[in-house]
XYZ file of C-alpha atoms in Angstrom:
122
model
C 93.689 81.257 79.967
C 95.711 82.799 83.591
C 96.366 86.353 83.081
C 98.951 88.372 85.802
C 96.595 91.154 86.894
C 98.773 94.075 88.500
C 96.354 94.621 92.027
C 96.267 90.531 93.175
C 97.297 90.362 97.163
C 99.913 87.541 96.097
C 103.611 88.555 98.251
C 104.998 87.135 95.039
C 104.421 90.337 92.999
C 107.586 92.147 95.079
C 110.576 90.723 95.324
C 113.696 92.047 97.454
C 117.275 91.801 97.115
C 120.260 92.843 100.007
C 123.666 93.990 99.535
C 126.061 94.413 101.754
C 129.190 96.869 100.784
C 130.607 98.038 104.380
C 128.733 100.472 106.625
C 126.040 100.704 103.231
C 123.536 98.394 102.027
C 121.516 98.223 98.948
C 118.370 96.492 99.518
C 116.543 96.465 95.770
C 112.881 96.097 95.258
C 111.136 95.099 91.971
C 107.503 94.920 91.403
C 104.738 95.987 93.064
C 105.110 97.975 96.989
C 101.487 98.323 98.470
C 100.046 96.842 101.995
C 100.247 93.199 100.411
C 103.936 93.378 100.311
C 105.178 96.480 102.136
C 106.546 93.526 104.763
C 108.702 91.898 102.404
C 110.743 95.773 101.874
C 110.481 96.618 105.809
C 111.309 93.626 107.406
C 114.932 93.417 105.570
C 115.076 97.289 105.863
C 114.634 97.799 109.422
C 117.142 94.345 109.996
C 119.779 96.362 108.141
C 118.888 99.204 111.080
C 119.212 96.790 113.882
C 122.804 95.706 112.226
C 124.140 98.814 112.000
C 124.322 99.815 108.786
C 124.654 102.948 108.395
C 123.436 103.918 105.129
C 120.548 102.241 103.759
C 120.698 102.906 99.840
C 117.110 101.730 98.474
C 117.902 100.966 94.127
C 113.888 101.739 93.322
C 115.128 100.930 89.869
C 113.012 97.985 89.373
C 110.603 99.014 91.690
C 107.010 99.178 88.939
C 104.316 100.523 91.266
C 104.611 102.686 95.818
C 101.519 103.023 96.804
C 100.919 105.369 100.635
C 101.276 102.155 102.556
C 104.681 102.019 100.475
C 106.035 105.483 101.382
C 105.443 104.423 104.662
C 108.058 101.957 105.143
C 110.157 104.706 103.504
C 109.918 106.952 106.081
C 109.428 104.742 109.240
C 112.492 103.348 107.724
C 113.679 106.915 107.171
C 113.512 107.587 110.911
C 114.696 104.778 112.396
C 117.462 105.376 110.522
C 118.198 108.543 111.694
C 117.325 107.545 114.988
C 121.082 105.571 114.906
C 122.263 108.262 112.998
C 122.069 107.149 109.352
C 120.426 108.010 106.278
C 118.174 106.346 103.321
C 118.961 107.561 100.071
C 117.098 106.242 97.265
C 118.252 106.197 93.856
C 116.987 105.171 90.548
C 112.917 105.818 90.332
C 110.502 105.531 87.391
C 108.382 108.173 87.025
C 105.060 106.530 89.008
C 107.524 105.821 91.803
C 108.856 109.201 92.204
C 105.081 110.818 91.038
C 104.257 109.209 93.999
C 106.751 111.288 96.444
C 106.469 114.591 94.522
C 102.877 114.919 95.151
C 103.070 113.674 98.558
C 105.948 115.842 99.362
C 107.976 113.050 100.548
C 110.600 113.662 98.280
C 111.843 116.685 100.110
C 112.706 114.340 103.127
C 114.649 112.073 100.699
C 117.610 112.265 98.994
C 116.492 111.221 95.907
C 119.954 110.282 93.259
C 118.880 109.607 89.159
C 121.189 106.514 90.014
C 122.847 103.261 92.061
C 126.079 104.377 90.539
C 125.413 107.976 92.118
C 124.040 107.064 95.260
C 127.372 105.005 96.711
C 129.655 107.509 95.399
C 127.983 109.751 98.197
């Protein structure tokens, strides 16, 4: 019998989509963001910064899990974006993901929105 295993090393546990809106881009990770999947999010974020997008919104609506590696990807992206004159906003965090940000204090360095619509209004 096949069973889905939480915590497996498969990179298929995270899907990332990107939408562009003028100088803003929305990056939507879905699934589990951890050591094994972090590059799947890091790569499009780095590309968007290199391409000159001023505001990156990470839509966390479908992000089920984020460990310290995932948190470091987002923190590193924030630093790169700010160095380029931009910003990173987070939207729609589920309680399990928000808890990681609250425990580490990382929520204090991001602009966090309840919904993607709220983030896009800024």
